[in-house]
Short mmCIF file of C-alpha atoms in Angstrom, two decimals:
data_model
loop_
_atom_site.label_atom_id
_atom_site.label_comp_id
_atom_site.label_asym_id
_atom_site.label_seq_id
_atom_site.Cartn_x
_atom_site.Cartn_y
_atom_site.Cartn_z
CA MET C 20 -9.09 -2.94 -17.57
CA ARG C 21 -9.88 0.79 -17.21
CA TRP C 22 -7.47 2.73 -14.84
CA GLY C 23 -6.69 5.85 -13.06
CA LEU C 24 -4.87 7.50 -10.35
CA PRO C 25 -5.23 9.30 -7.29
CA TRP C 26 -5.01 12.87 -8.00
CA PRO C 27 -1.52 13.37 -9.42
CA GLY C 28 -1.27 16.82 -10.11
CA GLU C 29 -2.45 19.20 -13.49
CA GLN C 30 0.82 18.41 -15.34
CA VAL C 31 0.85 14.32 -14.91
CA ALA C 32 -3.06 14.26 -15.22
CA VAL C 33 -2.75 15.82 -18.70
CA GLU C 34 -0.29 13.28 -19.39
CA ALA C 35 -2.67 9.99 -18.08
CA GLU C 36 -5.60 11.24 -19.94
CA ALA C 37 -3.42 11.46 -23.15
CA VAL C 38 -2.74 7.67 -22.79
CA GLY C 39 -6.04 6.26 -21.40
CA ALA C 40 -6.98 7.57 -17.70
CA SER C 41 -10.45 7.21 -17.29
CA VAL C 42 -10.60 8.68 -13.24
CA PHE C 43 -8.70 10.43 -11.20
CA CYS C 44 -9.90 10.17 -7.34
CA ALA C 45 -8.86 11.97 -4.12
CA GLY C 46 -8.60 10.81 -0.64
CA GLU C 47 -8.89 12.89 2.62
CA PHE C 48 -7.07 13.74 5.40
CA ALA C 49 -6.23 16.38 8.57
CA ASP C 50 -4.67 18.24 5.92
CA ILE C 51 -6.61 17.67 2.66
CA SER C 52 -10.34 17.77 1.46
CA ALA C 53 -11.50 15.45 -0.72
CA TYR C 54 -13.86 17.79 -1.89
CA VAL C 55 -11.14 20.52 -2.60
CA THR C 56 -8.96 18.64 -4.25
CA ALA C 57 -11.94 16.95 -6.32
CA ALA C 58 -12.38 20.83 -7.64
CA GLU C 59 -8.77 21.21 -8.64
CA MET C 60 -9.90 18.20 -10.60
CA ALA C 61 -12.50 18.96 -12.08
CA LEU C 62 -10.92 22.62 -13.43
CA SER C 63 -7.85 20.49 -14.72
CA THR C 64 -9.19 17.66 -16.66
CA THR C 65 -11.34 17.24 -19.69
CA SER C 66 -12.50 13.76 -20.30
CA ALA C 67 -11.84 11.58 -17.02
CA MET C 68 -14.34 10.87 -14.17
CA VAL C 69 -13.50 12.79 -10.96
CA GLY C 70 -14.58 12.78 -7.28
CA PRO C 71 -13.75 12.10 -3.84
CA GLY C 72 -12.51 8.36 -3.57
CA ILE C 73 -13.50 8.35 -0.35
CA ALA C 74 -14.51 11.11 1.42
CA TYR C 75 -15.70 10.54 5.17
CA ALA C 76 -19.13 9.43 5.02
CA PHE C 77 -20.52 11.08 8.24
CA ALA C 78 -18.23 13.73 8.58
CA ARG C 79 -20.76 15.82 6.44
CA SER C 80 -24.42 15.81 6.19
CA PRO C 81 -26.38 14.67 3.41
CA PHE C 82 -27.03 18.09 2.24
CA VAL C 83 -23.40 19.20 2.21
CA HIS C 84 -22.32 16.17 0.37
CA ALA C 85 -24.87 16.56 -2.64
CA SER C 86 -24.69 20.57 -2.49
CA SER C 87 -20.92 19.97 -3.42
CA VAL C 88 -21.78 17.24 -5.88
CA ARG C 89 -24.06 19.35 -7.44
CA HIS C 90 -21.10 21.96 -7.53
CA LEU C 91 -18.41 20.01 -8.86
CA SER C 92 -20.85 18.75 -11.57
CA LYS C 93 -21.15 22.22 -13.01
CA ARG C 94 -17.46 22.16 -13.59
CA ALA C 95 -17.14 18.70 -14.65
CA PRO C 96 -20.78 17.77 -16.02
CA GLY C 97 -21.24 14.25 -16.92
CA ARG C 98 -17.57 13.35 -15.24
CA VAL C 99 -18.64 13.48 -11.36
CA PHE C 100 -18.81 10.27 -9.02
CA LEU C 101 -18.81 10.24 -5.12
CA GLY C 102 -16.66 7.91 -3.26
CA LEU C 103 -18.07 7.37 0.53
CA GLY C 104 -16.36 5.70 3.43
CA ALA C 105 -17.19 5.12 6.87
CA GLY C 106 -13.98 5.54 8.65
CA THR C 107 -13.33 4.20 12.18
CA ALA C 108 -15.19 4.51 14.98
CA ARG C 109 -12.62 6.37 16.78
CA MET C 110 -12.35 8.72 14.01
CA ASN C 111 -16.00 9.64 13.73
CA SER C 112 -16.27 9.91 17.47
CA ASP C 113 -13.11 11.46 18.79
CA TRP C 114 -12.01 13.44 15.53
CA PHE C 115 -15.50 14.47 13.47
CA CYS C 116 -17.63 14.34 16.76
CA VAL C 117 -20.40 12.71 15.51
CA ASP C 118 -22.39 9.31 15.76
CA SER C 119 -20.94 6.48 13.72
CA SER C 120 -23.10 3.37 15.29
CA HIS C 121 -24.46 1.19 12.85
CA PRO C 122 -22.46 2.06 9.98
CA ALA C 123 -24.00 -0.23 7.58
CA PRO C 124 -27.57 1.15 7.84
CA ARG C 125 -26.66 4.30 8.54
CA MET C 126 -24.57 4.85 5.18
CA ALA C 127 -27.57 3.28 3.20
CA GLU C 128 -29.65 5.84 4.73
CA LEU C 129 -27.16 8.43 3.83
CA ILE C 130 -26.87 7.48 0.30
CA GLU C 131 -31.03 7.58 -0.13
CA VAL C 132 -30.90 10.87 1.37
CA ILE C 133 -27.82 12.56 -1.04
CA ARG C 134 -29.86 11.10 -3.57
CA LEU C 135 -32.94 12.84 -2.93
CA PHE C 136 -31.23 16.42 -2.86
CA LEU C 137 -29.57 15.04 -5.93
CA HIS C 138 -32.89 14.22 -7.88
CA ALA C 139 -35.06 16.61 -6.40
CA GLU C 140 -36.67 18.91 -9.15
CA ASN C 141 -36.58 22.54 -9.02
CA GLY C 142 -38.87 23.48 -6.20
CA GLU C 143 -39.53 20.15 -4.87
CA LYS C 144 -39.83 19.44 -1.06
CA ILE C 145 -37.18 17.00 0.19
CA ARG C 146 -38.52 14.98 3.06
CA TYR C 147 -37.25 11.98 4.41
CA SER C 148 -37.55 10.03 8.24
CA GLY C 149 -35.01 7.31 8.65
CA ASP C 150 -33.50 5.72 12.04
CA PHE C 151 -30.48 8.12 11.50
CA TYR C 152 -32.03 10.90 9.60
CA ARG C 153 -34.59 13.14 9.03
CA VAL C 154 -35.09 16.18 6.56
CA ASP C 155 -37.98 18.23 6.01
CA ALA C 156 -36.14 20.62 3.24
CA ASP C 157 -38.13 23.05 1.35
CA ILE C 158 -35.94 25.02 -0.94
CA ARG C 159 -37.58 26.96 -2.95
CA ALA C 160 -34.74 28.31 -5.06
CA PRO C 161 -33.85 26.41 -8.10
CA VAL C 162 -31.38 23.49 -7.80
CA PHE C 163 -31.27 22.55 -11.75
CA GLY C 164 -33.54 19.27 -11.54
CA ARG C 165 -32.49 15.89 -11.45
CA LEU C 166 -28.65 14.95 -11.47
CA ASP C 167 -27.58 11.35 -12.14
CA VAL C 168 -23.79 10.82 -9.74
CA PRO C 169 -22.47 7.49 -9.39
CA ILE C 170 -22.35 6.64 -5.76
CA LEU C 171 -19.56 4.21 -4.20
CA ILE C 172 -18.79 2.62 -1.09
CA GLY C 173 -15.37 2.25 0.29
CA ALA C 174 -16.69 -1.48 1.56
CA PHE C 175 -14.59 -4.05 3.21
CA ASN C 176 -17.08 -5.90 5.31
CA ARG C 177 -19.71 -8.30 4.40
CA ILE C 178 -22.30 -5.86 5.55
CA MET C 179 -21.13 -3.16 4.23
CA LEU C 180 -20.16 -5.10 1.04
CA ARG C 181 -23.92 -6.14 1.00
CA THR C 182 -25.32 -2.48 1.27
CA ALA C 183 -23.28 -1.40 -1.48
CA GLY C 184 -24.72 -3.74 -3.18
CA ARG C 185 -28.29 -3.02 -2.38
CA VAL C 186 -28.13 0.78 -2.33
CA ALA C 187 -24.92 2.19 -4.12
CA ASP C 188 -23.60 2.10 -7.65
CA GLY C 189 -20.71 0.05 -6.68
CA VAL C 190 -17.62 -0.46 -4.60
CA LEU C 191 -14.35 1.65 -4.14
CA GLY C 192 -12.12 -1.18 -2.83
CA HIS C 193 -9.23 -1.35 -0.88
CA GLY C 194 -5.43 -1.26 -1.77
CA LEU C 195 -5.56 -4.63 0.11
CA PHE C 196 -7.87 -6.47 -2.21
CA THR C 197 -6.51 -9.28 -3.58
CA ASP C 198 -7.97 -11.94 -6.42
CA ARG C 199 -9.20 -13.95 -4.02
CA TRP C 200 -11.05 -11.42 -2.07
CA TRP C 201 -12.55 -9.89 -4.89
CA ASP C 202 -13.82 -13.12 -6.08
CA GLU C 203 -14.83 -14.87 -2.95
CA VAL C 204 -16.18 -12.18 -1.05
CA VAL C 205 -16.79 -8.78 -2.63
CA GLY C 206 -18.39 -10.65 -5.48
CA PRO C 207 -20.78 -12.59 -3.42
CA GLU C 208 -21.91 -10.10 -1.34
CA ILE C 209 -22.48 -7.17 -3.58
CA THR C 210 -24.47 -9.94 -5.58
CA ALA C 211 -26.61 -11.19 -2.31
CA GLY C 212 -27.27 -7.39 -1.80
CA ALA C 213 -28.33 -6.42 -5.10
CA THR C 214 -30.64 -9.47 -5.61
CA ALA C 215 -32.54 -8.64 -2.28
CA ALA C 216 -33.17 -5.14 -3.43
CA GLY C 217 -34.20 -6.40 -7.09
CA ARG C 218 -31.08 -4.77 -8.90
CA ARG C 219 -29.13 -6.05 -11.75
CA THR C 220 -25.64 -6.81 -10.23
CA GLU C 221 -23.96 -6.51 -13.84
CA ASP C 222 -24.98 -2.55 -13.20
CA LEU C 223 -22.74 -2.15 -10.55
CA LYS C 224 -19.24 -0.78 -10.50
CA ARG C 225 -16.05 -2.68 -9.34
CA TRP C 226 -13.49 0.06 -8.70
CA GLY C 227 -10.74 -0.49 -6.49
CA TRP C 228 -7.37 1.03 -5.26
CA VAL C 229 -4.15 -0.89 -6.43
CA ILE C 230 -0.69 -0.39 -4.38
CA THR C 231 1.71 0.43 -7.16
CA ALA C 232 5.57 1.24 -6.86
CA VAL C 233 7.19 1.12 -10.14
CA ASN C 234 11.37 2.62 -10.40
CA ASP C 235 13.55 1.39 -12.77
CA GLU C 236 16.62 2.83 -11.18
CA ASP C 237 15.84 1.65 -7.82
CA PRO C 238 13.40 -1.44 -8.12
CA GLN C 239 14.14 -2.50 -4.62
CA ARG C 240 13.40 0.71 -2.82
CA ALA C 241 10.15 0.35 -4.96
CA ILE C 242 9.21 -3.58 -3.62
CA THR C 243 10.01 -1.96 -0.27
CA ASP C 244 7.81 0.49 -0.26
CA ALA C 245 5.02 -1.70 -1.35
CA ARG C 246 6.06 -4.03 1.48
CA LEU C 247 5.79 -0.88 3.60
CA GLN C 248 2.19 0.21 2.28
CA ILE C 249 1.01 -3.23 2.85
CA ALA C 250 2.21 -3.94 6.89
CA PHE C 251 1.12 -0.50 7.65
CA TYR C 252 -2.34 -1.65 6.26
CA LEU C 253 -2.60 -4.72 8.08
CA THR C 254 -1.75 -3.25 11.52
CA VAL C 255 -5.37 -2.34 11.58
CA LYS C 256 -7.82 -5.32 12.78
CA THR C 257 -10.62 -4.11 10.58
CA TYR C 258 -8.76 -6.31 7.86
CA ASP C 259 -8.32 -9.65 9.53
CA SER C 260 -10.95 -11.32 7.94
CA LEU C 261 -8.60 -10.62 4.89
CA VAL C 262 -5.37 -12.00 6.39
CA GLU C 263 -7.68 -15.18 7.77
CA LEU C 264 -8.68 -15.97 4.38
CA HIS C 265 -5.24 -16.02 3.08
CA GLY C 266 -3.46 -17.96 6.17
CA TRP C 267 -1.61 -14.73 6.60
CA GLN C 268 -1.97 -14.77 10.68
CA ASP C 269 1.68 -15.15 11.56
CA GLN C 270 3.10 -12.68 9.06
CA VAL C 271 0.34 -9.88 10.39
CA SER C 272 1.36 -11.06 14.02
CA ALA C 273 4.79 -10.07 13.26
CA ILE C 274 3.69 -6.93 11.41
CA ARG C 275 2.04 -5.52 14.25
CA THR C 276 4.76 -6.52 16.87
CA ALA C 277 7.54 -4.79 14.77
CA PHE C 278 4.96 -1.71 14.61
CA ARG C 279 4.73 -1.00 18.25
CA SER C 280 8.52 -1.65 18.48
CA GLY C 281 9.29 2.05 17.21
CA ASP C 282 11.05 0.68 14.54
CA PRO C 283 8.27 0.80 11.74
CA ARG C 284 10.86 0.05 8.66
CA SER C 285 11.17 -3.20 10.25
CA MET C 286 7.67 -4.59 9.20
CA ALA C 287 8.74 -4.62 5.53
CA ARG C 288 10.72 -7.95 5.87
CA HIS C 289 7.07 -9.96 7.38
CA VAL C 290 5.40 -8.97 4.27
CA THR C 291 6.41 -11.95 2.03
CA ASP C 292 6.40 -12.84 -1.48
CA ASP C 293 3.28 -14.26 -1.62
CA MET C 294 1.64 -11.43 0.09
CA LEU C 295 3.70 -8.98 -2.03
CA TRP C 296 2.25 -10.56 -5.42
CA ALA C 297 -1.36 -11.26 -3.97
CA ILE C 298 -1.81 -7.58 -3.52
CA ALA C 299 0.79 -4.93 -5.07
CA VAL C 300 2.29 -4.63 -8.41
CA CYS C 301 5.88 -2.90 -8.02
CA GLY C 302 9.44 -3.62 -8.87
CA ASP C 303 10.97 -2.66 -12.36
CA SER C 304 8.65 -1.84 -15.18
CA ASP C 305 9.25 -5.92 -16.67
CA GLN C 306 8.63 -7.20 -13.07
CA ALA C 307 5.36 -4.58 -12.36
CA ALA C 308 4.06 -5.61 -16.15
CA GLU C 309 4.48 -9.21 -14.76
CA MET C 310 2.29 -8.69 -11.98
CA LEU C 311 -0.27 -6.79 -13.35
CA ALA C 312 -0.66 -9.47 -15.99
CA ALA C 313 -0.69 -12.07 -13.05
CA ARG C 314 -3.64 -10.68 -11.26
CA LYS C 315 -7.08 -12.26 -12.76
CA ARG C 316 -9.59 -10.39 -10.75
CA LEU C 317 -8.51 -6.62 -10.74
CA PRO C 318 -11.26 -4.28 -10.13
CA ASP C 319 -12.66 -3.04 -13.59
CA THR C 320 -11.02 0.25 -12.88
CA ALA C 321 -8.03 0.13 -11.18
CA ILE C 322 -6.53 3.31 -9.30
CA LEU C 323 -2.76 2.83 -9.47
CA ALA C 324 -2.09 4.17 -5.90
CA ALA C 325 1.79 4.96 -4.82
CA PRO C 326 2.39 4.07 -1.44
CA SER C 327 2.38 6.57 1.06
CA PHE C 328 3.59 5.45 4.21
CA LEU C 329 7.16 6.55 4.96
CA VAL C 330 7.21 7.88 1.27
CA SER C 331 8.09 11.55 0.51
CA PRO C 332 5.76 13.43 -2.02
CA ARG C 333 8.82 13.66 -4.55
CA ARG C 334 9.08 9.71 -4.18
CA ARG C 335 5.09 9.22 -4.67
CA ALA C 336 5.01 11.41 -7.90
CA GLY C 337 8.13 9.60 -9.25
CA TYR C 338 5.86 6.43 -8.82
CA ASP C 339 2.72 8.11 -10.23
CA ALA C 340 5.13 8.95 -13.53
CA ALA C 341 6.05 5.65 -13.71
CA GLY C 342 2.47 4.09 -13.29
CA LEU C 343 1.65 6.37 -15.92
CA ARG C 344 4.28 4.99 -18.61
CA LEU C 345 3.53 1.40 -17.02
CA MET C 346 -0.12 1.46 -18.31
CA ALA C 347 0.78 3.36 -21.21
CA ASP C 348 3.47 0.79 -22.54
CA ARG C 349 0.47 -1.95 -21.78
CA SER C 350 -1.82 -0.15 -24.08
#
């Protein structure tokens, strides 16, 4: 299994590359841009893949995504990937002021247009007419020719997973993904999408986040932080199909009641050991190693993501460093 980290900063990244980290990725929110962070990564690393993981797909035009990727590739040639996520309908309409209806076919078209910009030869016109994007770009200035960059979708539901198999270079799985979800849902759906498009399933990348919190001095706090992160994710109804697959409806109902109560920390007690072991890697180093070994369908490239819900930046940095040591010991 290859592994990487959400961007931990230059110092930890240097150590991580030295012990085998193969990728660093950057998420985004109201106070952080995935592309700005990706630029920091490109300038501070030498061998690992770097890129947005994920960037909000519809908040930017295909041109902006493509030009950002080209710019990054000048700083990290051959090491850039692009991870795209649809975001929620409310975020797109109320935060980004963009239309996100029909997200799966819209995502497919977005990727096709991004590739047109990236694959255009010098002076070549770029034309596209679809249901969501129309482009007639006569870019005379040289753009240095074709650039091949892996494009992954942060896909969860079956339709978006099929879209990833049909048009993308793979998936970047959510931190909630369990072995069963990878095996029974992700695999069959991306295979179906790839087969329908006449593509080779084995060429698709299966990357994914894994909630990771290791602390040998206070393992119980690490376990609680992992439980809280799982609970926070499960407050979102988008993930109900995963909940139903595992039969966790009662636990998730209790989590959502606790979340609405004004005492979000109480959500942790409703995340059972079964849920914890199916999703996270946490506790002291010995338990974390055991949990990692117990996972039989981890993604091909696992992004060891420290919990962020009610976790300080300092504690997250400690988890990043501990995750690095865990993988170094495993190697």
